[in-house]
Amino acid sequence: MSERDLLMIPGPVNFDPGVLRALSAPTAGHTAPEFVERFGQALEWMKQVFIAPSGMPFVIAGSGTLAMDMAVCNLVEPGDRALALSTGYFSDRMTAILERYGAEVTTLCAAPGDTVPVEQVQTTLERVRPKLFAMTQVDTSTGVAVDVRALTKLARDAAPDALVVVDGVCSVAGMELQQDAWGVDIALTASQKAMGVPPGLALLVASPRALETFKARKKPVANYYGDWTNWLPIMEAYLARKGMYFATPPVNMVYALHESLRQILAEGLEARIARHKKLSDAFKVGVRQIGLAQVPVRAEIAAPTMSAIYFPDGIDSKLIGKIRQRNVVVAGGIHPLIRDKYFRVGHMGVVSPGDISATLAAIEGALLASGYRFDAGAGVAAAETML
Ligand code: PMP
């Protein structure tokens, strides 16, 4: 990738220079006072970003998949029932992880671009009475967002004991998630999307109810690195500003997280979420103006952090290379049923109005070069009017 390329894939995204500078600071020892203070502060700020004052934050070296793994391995014991809502590729990964730890999983699959009907979720919750209910706030394979608040409330009424686990990898810090107020037991994410930090951190916040369930386990956790028995004392120690060792923490990644969380809270969560929505709306209007259809079947379930766009008739994935020639990097499809039919654009983190226009201009240029007939310039113009 050229240093002047605009990285508009749905993670990793472009990062703030201050965050990147934090990565290159001299590495302190993991029990040095300056590191202990920054780690403790970052853990407190995690709770603020997840809006989970009662929650227990975990910051672990790894990717989002490790955060998913940790949610499941610490809560599920063989034979436990689980219900997973699938809105695409990443939700299906959650089902695979649940099965790996011996859960009896019921998965409700939505058609690509759609959500599972609420009535079906309700009757299945009542029938299955799961111990764990998992959903993906934004499935990055389809750009479909689910209504976490409504689904969590539904679970509380229909299956009150179910622990609600939300994969927020493509949503946290770019879309509303109020963990405590909505009653979400585990919210998890990764560093490289709206959290604004290069790939390498698994981030998770557990509710008191989730920790109680973990502490009441009958069998040991079948994953050594992810076991909260190892990590809980560490996170508690750093929150209390004490250094403690289980496995060496990624010191510079924690510096970068500290800086990004500072920036997120300085912008303000509401303002940040509103910015993501505005930029997303402008981008999606621009895409529609060019005549391209989107994967989410209704505007109200389209994520504000990314867009999934079908290639028009006669155009295929070679378009992505042509967009790339215009210094904008977008991603191909990943949902197995529609993989070659669409492409994906991420608009999270430090994304700006200029990035939105530049991306639309690159898409328009690539379409023109591919022989697609449309009102050239109309997408950029429509977006600019909204920006
Ligand atoms: N869940 C979602 C919704 C994701 O978008 C991703 C990554 N794109 C993951 C989980 C897995 O995260 P990672 O690639 O960091 O392991």
mmCIF file of C-alpha atoms and ligand atoms in Angstrom:
data_model
loop_
_atom_site.group_PDB
_atom_site.id
_atom_site.type_symbol
_atom_site.label_atom_id
_atom_site.label_comp_id
_atom_site.label_asym_id
_atom_site.label_seq_id
_atom_site.Cartn_x
_atom_site.Cartn_y
_atom_site.Cartn_z
ATOM 1 C CA MET A 1 0.000 0.000 0.000
ATOM 2 C CA SER A 2 1.270 3.482 -0.881
ATOM 3 C CA GLU A 3 1.623 5.868 2.043
ATOM 4 C CA ARG A 4 -0.875 8.113 0.267
ATOM 5 C CA ASP A 5 -3.572 5.449 -0.140
ATOM 6 C CA LEU A 6 -6.846 5.997 1.677
ATOM 7 C CA LEU A 7 -7.693 2.804 3.555
ATOM 8 C CA MET A 8 -11.489 2.545 3.342
ATOM 9 C CA ILE A 9 -11.968 -1.149 4.140
ATOM 10 C CA PRO A 10 -14.150 -2.159 7.106
ATOM 11 C CA GLY A 11 -11.126 -2.569 9.349
ATOM 12 C CA PRO A 12 -8.341 -1.885 9.792
ATOM 13 C CA VAL A 13 -9.065 1.764 9.029
ATOM 14 C CA ASN A 14 -6.956 4.918 8.818
ATOM 15 C CA PHE A 15 -5.494 5.816 12.187
ATOM 16 C CA ASP A 16 -4.856 9.146 13.830
ATOM 17 C CA PRO A 17 -1.165 10.181 13.754
ATOM 18 C CA GLY A 18 -1.213 10.736 17.526
ATOM 19 C CA VAL A 19 -2.304 7.124 18.024
ATOM 20 C CA LEU A 20 0.464 5.930 15.702
ATOM 21 C CA ARG A 21 3.020 8.050 17.569
ATOM 22 C CA ALA A 22 1.934 6.435 20.847
ATOM 23 C CA LEU A 23 2.932 3.085 19.335
ATOM 24 C CA SER A 24 6.477 4.297 18.789
ATOM 25 C CA ALA A 25 7.045 5.595 22.332
ATOM 26 C CA PRO A 26 9.859 3.899 24.277
ATOM 27 C CA THR A 27 8.502 0.655 25.683
ATOM 28 C CA ALA A 28 8.222 0.627 29.484
ATOM 29 C CA GLY A 29 8.277 -2.498 31.590
ATOM 30 C CA HIS A 30 4.792 -3.833 32.219
ATOM 31 C CA THR A 31 4.985 -3.036 35.948
ATOM 32 C CA ALA A 32 6.599 0.408 35.515
ATOM 33 C CA PRO A 33 4.517 3.108 37.229
ATOM 34 C CA GLU A 34 3.902 5.067 34.008
ATOM 35 C CA PHE A 35 2.573 1.966 32.246
ATOM 36 C CA VAL A 36 0.454 0.898 35.218
ATOM 37 C CA GLU A 37 -1.170 4.344 35.268
ATOM 38 C CA ARG A 38 -1.912 4.345 31.534
ATOM 39 C CA PHE A 39 -3.276 0.806 31.523
ATOM 40 C CA GLY A 40 -5.490 1.556 34.537
ATOM 41 C CA GLN A 41 -6.764 4.728 32.888
ATOM 42 C CA ALA A 42 -7.416 2.911 29.601
ATOM 43 C CA LEU A 43 -9.467 0.261 31.431
ATOM 44 C CA GLU A 44 -11.575 2.968 33.077
ATOM 45 C CA TRP A 45 -12.086 4.718 29.741
ATOM 46 C CA MET A 46 -13.124 1.388 28.175
ATOM 47 C CA LYS A 47 -16.025 1.277 30.644
ATOM 48 C CA GLN A 48 -16.996 4.815 29.607
ATOM 49 C CA VAL A 49 -16.928 3.992 25.890
ATOM 50 C CA PHE A 50 -19.029 0.830 26.439
ATOM 51 C CA ILE A 51 -21.222 2.862 28.844
ATOM 52 C CA ALA A 52 -20.791 0.098 31.407
ATOM 53 C CA PRO A 53 -20.033 1.638 34.804
ATOM 54 C CA SER A 54 -20.695 -1.723 36.478
ATOM 55 C CA GLY A 55 -18.686 -3.700 33.903
ATOM 56 C CA MET A 56 -15.324 -5.435 34.102
ATOM 57 C CA PRO A 57 -13.071 -4.513 31.176
ATOM 58 C CA PHE A 58 -10.537 -6.889 29.627
ATOM 59 C CA VAL A 59 -7.792 -5.687 27.278
ATOM 60 C CA ILE A 60 -5.802 -8.620 25.883
ATOM 61 C CA ALA A 61 -3.266 -9.018 23.091
ATOM 62 C CA GLY A 62 -5.131 -10.691 20.251
ATOM 63 C CA SER A 63 -7.770 -9.870 17.662
ATOM 64 C CA GLY A 64 -11.539 -9.648 17.751
ATOM 65 C CA THR A 65 -11.813 -13.393 17.335
ATOM 66 C CA LEU A 66 -10.007 -13.829 20.659
ATOM 67 C CA ALA A 67 -12.586 -11.538 22.283
ATOM 68 C CA MET A 68 -15.346 -13.789 20.865
ATOM 69 C CA ASP A 69 -13.456 -16.866 22.048
ATOM 70 C CA MET A 70 -13.056 -15.429 25.545
ATOM 71 C CA ALA A 71 -16.743 -14.531 25.827
ATOM 72 C CA VAL A 72 -17.699 -18.101 25.030
ATOM 73 C CA CYS A 73 -14.976 -20.154 26.722
ATOM 74 C CA ASN A 74 -15.508 -18.412 30.050
ATOM 75 C CA LEU A 75 -19.304 -18.628 30.104
ATOM 76 C CA VAL A 76 -20.191 -21.860 28.333
ATOM 77 C CA GLU A 77 -19.841 -25.371 29.703
ATOM 78 C CA PRO A 78 -20.394 -28.491 27.596
ATOM 79 C CA GLY A 79 -24.114 -29.145 27.063
ATOM 80 C CA ASP A 80 -25.225 -25.550 27.714
ATOM 81 C CA ARG A 81 -27.862 -24.284 25.316
ATOM 82 C CA ALA A 82 -27.067 -21.242 23.182
ATOM 83 C CA LEU A 83 -29.031 -19.226 20.645
ATOM 84 C CA ALA A 84 -27.124 -17.341 17.958
ATOM 85 C CA LEU A 85 -28.592 -14.844 15.523
ATOM 86 C CA SER A 86 -26.766 -14.933 12.231
ATOM 87 C CA THR A 87 -26.659 -11.915 9.977
ATOM 88 C CA GLY A 88 -23.607 -13.167 8.115
ATOM 89 C CA TYR A 89 -20.083 -14.558 8.119
ATOM 90 C CA PHE A 90 -18.976 -13.223 11.507
ATOM 91 C CA SER A 91 -22.141 -14.355 13.284
ATOM 92 C CA ASP A 92 -21.486 -17.816 11.872
ATOM 93 C CA ARG A 93 -18.044 -17.696 13.448
ATOM 94 C CA MET A 94 -19.757 -17.203 16.805
ATOM 95 C CA THR A 95 -21.786 -20.377 16.212
ATOM 96 C CA ALA A 96 -18.562 -22.254 15.392
ATOM 97 C CA ILE A 97 -16.917 -21.032 18.611
ATOM 98 C CA LEU A 98 -19.966 -21.970 20.687
ATOM 99 C CA GLU A 99 -19.940 -25.458 19.183
ATOM 100 C CA ARG A 100 -16.202 -25.806 19.814
ATOM 101 C CA TYR A 101 -16.793 -25.348 23.566
ATOM 102 C CA GLY A 102 -19.558 -27.926 23.584
ATOM 103 C CA ALA A 103 -22.682 -25.752 23.534
ATOM 104 C CA GLU A 104 -25.900 -27.065 21.997
ATOM 105 C CA VAL A 105 -26.393 -24.244 19.539
ATOM 106 C CA THR A 106 -29.554 -23.132 17.786
ATOM 107 C CA THR A 107 -28.736 -20.649 15.024
ATOM 108 C CA LEU A 108 -31.354 -18.446 13.395
ATOM 109 C CA CYS A 109 -30.005 -17.380 10.011
ATOM 110 C CA ALA A 110 -31.150 -14.280 8.163
ATOM 111 C CA ALA A 111 -31.058 -14.107 4.368
ATOM 112 C CA PRO A 112 -28.045 -12.096 3.168
ATOM 113 C CA GLY A 113 -28.797 -8.421 3.805
ATOM 114 C CA ASP A 114 -31.697 -9.046 6.169
ATOM 115 C CA THR A 115 -32.287 -9.602 9.882
ATOM 116 C CA VAL A 116 -34.159 -12.437 11.594
ATOM 117 C CA PRO A 117 -37.860 -11.524 12.183
ATOM 118 C CA VAL A 118 -38.431 -10.479 15.810
ATOM 119 C CA GLU A 119 -41.334 -12.932 16.304
ATOM 120 C CA GLN A 120 -39.077 -15.808 15.287
ATOM 121 C CA VAL A 121 -36.430 -14.671 17.766
ATOM 122 C CA GLN A 122 -39.025 -14.427 20.504
ATOM 123 C CA THR A 123 -40.552 -17.872 19.987
ATOM 124 C CA THR A 124 -37.098 -19.437 19.712
ATOM 125 C CA LEU A 125 -35.921 -17.757 22.926
ATOM 126 C CA GLU A 126 -39.021 -19.104 24.697
ATOM 127 C CA ARG A 127 -38.545 -22.582 23.287
ATOM 128 C CA VAL A 128 -34.756 -22.930 23.661
ATOM 129 C CA ARG A 129 -34.336 -20.995 26.936
ATOM 130 C CA PRO A 130 -30.647 -20.512 26.174
ATOM 131 C CA LYS A 131 -27.946 -19.819 28.701
ATOM 132 C CA LEU A 132 -26.260 -17.602 26.137
ATOM 133 C CA PHE A 133 -27.868 -15.448 23.443
ATOM 134 C CA ALA A 134 -25.423 -14.074 20.861
ATOM 135 C CA MET A 135 -25.848 -11.420 18.203
ATOM 136 C CA THR A 136 -23.609 -9.314 15.982
ATOM 137 C CA GLN A 137 -24.427 -5.617 16.177
ATOM 138 C CA VAL A 138 -23.004 -5.050 12.695
ATOM 139 C CA ASP A 139 -22.070 -8.083 10.650
ATOM 140 C CA THR A 140 -19.177 -6.827 8.563
ATOM 141 C CA SER A 141 -19.968 -9.314 5.793
ATOM 142 C CA THR A 142 -23.334 -7.710 5.008
ATOM 143 C CA GLY A 143 -23.310 -4.277 6.636
ATOM 144 C CA VAL A 144 -26.508 -5.255 8.440
ATOM 145 C CA ALA A 145 -27.072 -3.816 11.914
ATOM 146 C CA VAL A 146 -29.397 -5.452 14.440
ATOM 147 C CA ASP A 147 -31.352 -3.608 17.135
ATOM 148 C CA VAL A 148 -29.336 -4.652 20.187
ATOM 149 C CA ARG A 149 -31.480 -2.675 22.615
ATOM 150 C CA ALA A 150 -34.753 -4.268 21.426
ATOM 151 C CA LEU A 151 -33.315 -7.789 21.167
ATOM 152 C CA THR A 152 -31.777 -7.599 24.641
ATOM 153 C CA LYS A 153 -35.105 -6.468 26.062
ATOM 154 C CA LEU A 154 -36.833 -9.291 24.229
ATOM 155 C CA ALA A 155 -34.389 -11.782 25.776
ATOM 156 C CA ARG A 156 -34.921 -10.341 29.262
ATOM 157 C CA ASP A 157 -38.675 -10.951 28.915
ATOM 158 C CA ALA A 158 -38.663 -14.255 27.009
ATOM 159 C CA ALA A 159 -35.637 -15.989 28.583
ATOM 160 C CA PRO A 160 -34.590 -13.946 31.638
ATOM 161 C CA ASP A 161 -31.580 -16.121 32.484
ATOM 162 C CA ALA A 162 -29.973 -15.812 29.064
ATOM 163 C CA LEU A 163 -26.648 -13.995 29.059
ATOM 164 C CA VAL A 164 -26.638 -11.554 26.154
ATOM 165 C CA VAL A 165 -23.379 -11.471 24.182
ATOM 166 C CA VAL A 166 -22.918 -8.745 21.578
ATOM 167 C CA ASP A 167 -20.176 -8.831 18.965
ATOM 168 C CA GLY A 168 -19.547 -5.125 18.565
ATOM 169 C CA VAL A 169 -16.350 -5.442 16.528
ATOM 170 C CA CYS A 170 -17.788 -3.321 13.703
ATOM 171 C CA SER A 171 -19.852 -1.002 15.904
ATOM 172 C CA VAL A 172 -18.392 -0.045 19.304
ATOM 173 C CA ALA A 173 -17.356 3.641 19.308
ATOM 174 C CA GLY A 174 -19.086 4.207 15.959
ATOM 175 C CA MET A 175 -22.670 3.303 16.808
ATOM 176 C CA GLU A 176 -24.793 3.518 19.946
ATOM 177 C CA LEU A 177 -24.251 0.728 22.476
ATOM 178 C CA GLN A 178 -25.252 1.288 26.090
ATOM 179 C CA GLN A 179 -24.081 -1.880 27.755
ATOM 180 C CA ASP A 180 -25.384 -1.322 31.306
ATOM 181 C CA ALA A 181 -28.623 0.459 30.442
ATOM 182 C CA TRP A 182 -29.591 -2.101 27.804
ATOM 183 C CA GLY A 183 -28.595 -5.100 29.949
ATOM 184 C CA VAL A 184 -25.910 -6.503 27.662
ATOM 185 C CA ASP A 185 -23.764 -9.048 29.548
ATOM 186 C CA ILE A 186 -20.760 -9.137 27.248
ATOM 187 C CA ALA A 187 -19.902 -6.509 24.677
ATOM 188 C CA LEU A 188 -16.760 -7.152 22.742
ATOM 189 C CA THR A 189 -14.722 -5.506 20.039
ATOM 190 C CA ALA A 190 -11.283 -5.321 18.467
ATOM 191 C CA SER A 191 -8.905 -2.390 18.258
ATOM 192 C CA GLN A 192 -8.767 -1.876 14.491
ATOM 193 C CA LYS A 193 -12.165 -0.432 13.619
ATOM 194 C CA ALA A 194 -14.093 2.412 15.247
ATOM 195 C CA MET A 195 -11.849 2.108 18.325
ATOM 196 C CA GLY A 196 -9.136 3.658 16.156
ATOM 197 C CA VAL A 197 -6.093 1.533 17.099
ATOM 198 C CA PRO A 198 -4.079 -0.758 14.794
ATOM 199 C CA PRO A 199 -5.003 -4.466 14.859
ATOM 200 C CA GLY A 200 -3.786 -6.421 17.881
ATOM 201 C CA LEU A 201 -6.144 -5.962 20.831
ATOM 202 C CA ALA A 202 -9.132 -8.030 21.930
ATOM 203 C CA LEU A 203 -11.437 -5.763 23.952
ATOM 204 C CA LEU A 204 -14.300 -6.989 26.070
ATOM 205 C CA VAL A 205 -16.480 -5.745 28.942
ATOM 206 C CA ALA A 206 -18.320 -8.256 31.171
ATOM 207 C CA SER A 207 -21.354 -7.495 33.351
ATOM 208 C CA PRO A 208 -21.499 -8.525 37.031
ATOM 209 C CA ARG A 209 -23.989 -11.253 35.980
ATOM 210 C CA ALA A 210 -21.496 -12.646 33.470
ATOM 211 C CA LEU A 211 -18.759 -12.717 36.107
ATOM 212 C CA GLU A 212 -21.071 -14.509 38.558
ATOM 213 C CA THR A 213 -21.818 -17.134 35.929
ATOM 214 C CA PHE A 214 -18.098 -17.538 35.300
ATOM 215 C CA LYS A 215 -17.333 -17.863 39.026
ATOM 216 C CA ALA A 216 -20.033 -20.531 39.429
ATOM 217 C CA ARG A 217 -18.518 -22.784 36.717
ATOM 218 C CA LYS A 218 -18.313 -26.482 37.474
ATOM 219 C CA LYS A 219 -15.566 -27.283 34.967
ATOM 220 C CA PRO A 220 -12.314 -25.411 34.281
ATOM 221 C CA VAL A 221 -12.186 -23.164 31.224
ATOM 222 C CA ALA A 222 -10.938 -25.207 28.266
ATOM 223 C CA ASN A 223 -8.732 -22.402 26.964
ATOM 224 C CA TYR A 224 -5.608 -21.538 28.934
ATOM 225 C CA TYR A 225 -4.732 -18.124 27.455
ATOM 226 C CA GLY A 226 -8.321 -16.840 27.480
ATOM 227 C CA ASP A 227 -9.273 -18.062 30.949
ATOM 228 C CA TRP A 228 -10.572 -15.225 33.160
ATOM 229 C CA THR A 229 -9.115 -17.108 36.136
ATOM 230 C CA ASN A 230 -5.812 -15.841 34.789
ATOM 231 C CA TRP A 231 -6.945 -12.427 33.550
ATOM 232 C CA LEU A 232 -9.462 -11.169 36.099
ATOM 233 C CA PRO A 233 -6.833 -10.569 38.850
ATOM 234 C CA ILE A 234 -4.651 -8.780 36.296
ATOM 235 C CA MET A 235 -7.369 -6.395 35.142
ATOM 236 C CA GLU A 236 -8.439 -5.776 38.749
ATOM 237 C CA ALA A 237 -4.821 -5.024 39.697
ATOM 238 C CA TYR A 238 -4.285 -2.487 36.894
ATOM 239 C CA LEU A 239 -7.629 -0.835 37.669
ATOM 240 C CA ALA A 240 -6.309 -0.436 41.232
ATOM 241 C CA ARG A 241 -3.062 0.960 39.714
ATOM 242 C CA LYS A 242 -0.949 -2.058 40.615
ATOM 243 C CA GLY A 243 1.236 -3.931 38.158
ATOM 244 C CA MET A 244 0.768 -7.685 38.005
ATOM 245 C CA TYR A 245 1.865 -10.431 35.627
ATOM 246 C CA PHE A 246 0.108 -13.295 33.937
ATOM 247 C CA ALA A 247 1.278 -12.877 30.328
ATOM 248 C CA THR A 248 3.213 -9.873 29.038
ATOM 249 C CA PRO A 249 0.766 -7.138 28.044
ATOM 250 C CA PRO A 250 1.238 -5.413 24.652
ATOM 251 C CA VAL A 251 2.680 -2.261 26.225
ATOM 252 C CA ASN A 252 2.768 -0.047 23.135
ATOM 253 C CA MET A 253 -0.650 -1.192 21.960
ATOM 254 C CA VAL A 254 -1.976 -0.154 25.354
ATOM 255 C CA TYR A 255 -0.346 3.275 24.869
ATOM 256 C CA ALA A 256 -2.106 3.553 21.522
ATOM 257 C CA LEU A 257 -5.429 2.443 23.025
ATOM 258 C CA HIS A 258 -5.006 4.987 25.822
ATOM 259 C CA GLU A 259 -4.504 7.775 23.269
ATOM 260 C CA SER A 260 -7.409 6.687 21.082
ATOM 261 C CA LEU A 261 -9.800 6.343 24.038
ATOM 262 C CA ARG A 262 -8.731 9.826 25.145
ATOM 263 C CA GLN A 263 -9.578 11.159 21.697
ATOM 264 C CA ILE A 264 -12.907 9.289 21.553
ATOM 265 C CA LEU A 265 -14.026 10.699 24.905
ATOM 266 C CA ALA A 266 -12.727 14.186 24.021
ATOM 267 C CA GLU A 267 -14.865 14.132 20.862
ATOM 268 C CA GLY A 268 -17.764 12.845 22.975
ATOM 269 C CA LEU A 269 -19.580 9.596 22.302
ATOM 270 C CA GLU A 270 -22.779 11.253 21.101
ATOM 271 C CA ALA A 271 -20.922 13.561 18.724
ATOM 272 C CA ARG A 272 -18.808 10.674 17.460
ATOM 273 C CA ILE A 273 -21.825 8.487 16.801
ATOM 274 C CA ALA A 274 -23.629 11.384 15.091
ATOM 275 C CA ARG A 275 -20.534 11.988 12.907
ATOM 276 C CA HIS A 276 -20.450 8.336 11.851
ATOM 277 C CA LYS A 277 -24.157 8.441 11.007
ATOM 278 C CA LYS A 278 -23.882 11.649 9.000
ATOM 279 C CA LEU A 279 -20.905 10.447 6.977
ATOM 280 C CA SER A 280 -22.551 7.077 6.396
ATOM 281 C CA ASP A 281 -25.829 8.688 5.277
ATOM 282 C CA ALA A 282 -23.969 10.939 2.841
ATOM 283 C CA PHE A 283 -21.961 8.028 1.449
ATOM 284 C CA LYS A 284 -25.037 5.834 1.030
ATOM 285 C CA VAL A 285 -26.995 8.616 -0.684
ATOM 286 C CA GLY A 286 -24.057 9.100 -3.051
ATOM 287 C CA VAL A 287 -23.946 5.376 -3.832
ATOM 288 C CA ARG A 288 -27.684 5.319 -4.520
ATOM 289 C CA GLN A 289 -27.377 8.371 -6.775
ATOM 290 C CA ILE A 290 -24.884 6.472 -8.954
ATOM 291 C CA GLY A 291 -27.516 3.739 -9.260
ATOM 292 C CA LEU A 292 -25.860 1.066 -7.122
ATOM 293 C CA ALA A 293 -27.902 -1.186 -4.823
ATOM 294 C CA GLN A 294 -26.812 -2.019 -1.287
ATOM 295 C CA VAL A 295 -26.761 -5.375 0.485
ATOM 296 C CA PRO A 296 -28.922 -4.366 3.510
ATOM 297 C CA VAL A 297 -32.474 -4.756 2.262
ATOM 298 C CA ARG A 298 -33.890 -1.816 4.232
ATOM 299 C CA ALA A 299 -32.262 1.542 4.989
ATOM 300 C CA GLU A 300 -33.032 1.243 8.705
ATOM 301 C CA ILE A 301 -30.921 -1.907 9.093
ATOM 302 C CA ALA A 302 -27.907 -0.507 7.224
ATOM 303 C CA ALA A 303 -24.895 -0.006 9.499
ATOM 304 C CA PRO A 304 -23.501 3.498 10.053
ATOM 305 C CA THR A 305 -19.918 2.204 10.207
ATOM 306 C CA MET A 306 -19.647 0.586 6.767
ATOM 307 C CA SER A 307 -21.463 0.031 3.480
ATOM 308 C CA ALA A 308 -21.895 -3.143 1.415
ATOM 309 C CA ILE A 309 -22.631 -2.371 -2.234
ATOM 310 C CA TYR A 310 -23.609 -4.648 -5.130
ATOM 311 C CA PHE A 311 -21.674 -4.313 -8.375
ATOM 312 C CA PRO A 312 -24.010 -3.089 -11.126
ATOM 313 C CA ASP A 313 -24.868 -5.424 -14.033
ATOM 314 C CA GLY A 314 -21.880 -6.181 -16.212
ATOM 315 C CA ILE A 315 -19.317 -5.101 -13.587
ATOM 316 C CA ASP A 316 -17.351 -7.514 -11.401
ATOM 317 C CA SER A 317 -14.720 -7.475 -8.680
ATOM 318 C CA LYS A 318 -12.122 -6.022 -11.089
ATOM 319 C CA LEU A 319 -13.736 -2.725 -10.093
ATOM 320 C CA ILE A 320 -11.934 -2.961 -6.743
ATOM 321 C CA GLY A 321 -8.556 -2.841 -8.522
ATOM 322 C CA LYS A 322 -9.669 0.163 -10.540
ATOM 323 C CA ILE A 323 -10.732 1.953 -7.372
ATOM 324 C CA ARG A 324 -7.336 1.076 -5.936
ATOM 325 C CA GLN A 325 -5.616 2.695 -8.927
ATOM 326 C CA ARG A 326 -7.302 5.873 -7.722
ATOM 327 C CA ASN A 327 -5.581 5.511 -4.318
ATOM 328 C CA VAL A 328 -8.646 4.338 -2.441
ATOM 329 C CA VAL A 329 -8.639 0.854 -0.927
ATOM 330 C CA VAL A 330 -11.999 -0.912 -0.552
ATOM 331 C CA ALA A 331 -12.689 -4.562 0.281
ATOM 332 C CA GLY A 332 -14.269 -7.430 -1.618
ATOM 333 C CA GLY A 333 -17.252 -9.509 -0.558
ATOM 334 C CA ILE A 334 -16.995 -12.142 2.165
ATOM 335 C CA HIS A 335 -20.511 -13.543 2.673
ATOM 336 C CA PRO A 336 -20.371 -17.044 1.130
ATOM 337 C CA LEU A 337 -23.733 -16.737 -0.677
ATOM 338 C CA ILE A 338 -22.978 -13.439 -2.449
ATOM 339 C CA ARG A 339 -19.180 -13.225 -2.219
ATOM 340 C CA ASP A 340 -18.446 -12.149 -5.829
ATOM 341 C CA LYS A 341 -21.408 -9.843 -6.212
ATOM 342 C CA TYR A 342 -20.513 -6.932 -3.944
ATOM 343 C CA PHE A 343 -17.801 -4.856 -2.303
ATOM 344 C CA ARG A 344 -17.430 -3.268 1.098
ATOM 345 C CA VAL A 345 -16.416 0.168 2.282
ATOM 346 C CA GLY A 346 -15.579 1.057 5.884
ATOM 347 C CA HIS A 347 -16.198 4.566 7.194
ATOM 348 C CA MET A 348 -15.105 4.530 10.817
ATOM 349 C CA GLY A 349 -12.728 6.182 13.215
ATOM 350 C CA VAL A 350 -11.011 9.340 11.989
ATOM 351 C CA VAL A 351 -12.924 9.245 8.674
ATOM 352 C CA SER A 352 -13.747 12.739 7.391
ATOM 353 C CA PRO A 353 -16.149 14.339 4.865
ATOM 354 C CA GLY A 354 -13.210 14.616 2.466
ATOM 355 C CA ASP A 355 -12.598 10.853 2.716
ATOM 356 C CA ILE A 356 -16.246 10.185 1.840
ATOM 357 C CA SER A 357 -16.110 12.389 -1.256
ATOM 358 C CA ALA A 358 -12.731 11.017 -2.333
ATOM 359 C CA THR A 359 -14.040 7.454 -2.028
ATOM 360 C CA LEU A 360 -17.177 8.230 -4.042
ATOM 361 C CA ALA A 361 -15.057 10.003 -6.672
ATOM 362 C CA ALA A 362 -12.754 6.967 -6.940
ATOM 363 C CA ILE A 363 -15.770 4.640 -7.284
ATOM 364 C CA GLU A 364 -17.270 6.885 -9.968
ATOM 365 C CA GLY A 365 -13.945 7.043 -11.838
ATOM 366 C CA ALA A 366 -13.566 3.288 -11.708
ATOM 367 C CA LEU A 367 -17.134 2.780 -12.954
ATOM 368 C CA LEU A 368 -16.585 5.191 -15.850
ATOM 369 C CA ALA A 369 -13.385 3.338 -16.755
ATOM 370 C CA SER A 370 -15.385 0.082 -16.683
ATOM 371 C CA GLY A 371 -17.936 1.365 -19.190
ATOM 372 C CA TYR A 372 -20.822 1.725 -16.735
ATOM 373 C CA ARG A 373 -23.232 4.446 -17.854
ATOM 374 C CA PHE A 374 -24.427 6.885 -15.236
ATOM 375 C CA ASP A 375 -24.659 10.569 -14.435
ATOM 376 C CA ALA A 376 -20.959 11.085 -13.653
ATOM 377 C CA GLY A 377 -20.370 13.304 -10.640
ATOM 378 C CA ALA A 378 -23.884 12.818 -9.285
ATOM 379 C CA GLY A 379 -22.776 10.631 -6.366
ATOM 380 C CA VAL A 380 -20.164 13.080 -5.142
ATOM 381 C CA ALA A 381 -22.564 15.993 -5.604
ATOM 382 C CA ALA A 382 -25.348 14.286 -3.642
ATOM 383 C CA ALA A 383 -22.986 13.416 -0.796
ATOM 384 C CA GLU A 384 -21.428 16.885 -0.723
ATOM 385 C CA THR A 385 -24.877 18.454 -0.383
ATOM 386 C CA MET A 386 -25.371 16.432 2.798
ATOM 387 C CA LEU A 387 -21.879 16.980 4.154
HETATM 388 N N1 PMP B 1 -16.737 -9.866 14.330
HETATM 389 C C1 PMP B 1 -16.932 -8.918 13.399
HETATM 390 C C2 PMP B 1 -18.277 -8.296 13.292
HETATM 391 C C3 PMP B 1 -15.874 -8.550 12.573
HETATM 392 O O1 PMP B 1 -16.063 -7.620 11.652
HETATM 393 C C4 PMP B 1 -14.612 -9.152 12.716
HETATM 394 C C5 PMP B 1 -13.440 -8.774 11.837
HETATM 395 N N2 PMP B 1 -13.710 -8.200 10.656
HETATM 396 C C6 PMP B 1 -14.473 -10.134 13.703
HETATM 397 C C7 PMP B 1 -15.542 -10.446 14.488
HETATM 398 C C8 PMP B 1 -13.177 -10.827 13.907
HETATM 399 O O2 PMP B 1 -12.224 -9.911 14.327
HETATM 400 P P1 PMP B 1 -10.677 -10.153 14.016
HETATM 401 O O3 PMP B 1 -10.515 -10.195 12.543
HETATM 402 O O4 PMP B 1 -10.024 -8.943 14.646
HETATM 403 O O5 PMP B 1 -10.297 -11.421 14.676
#
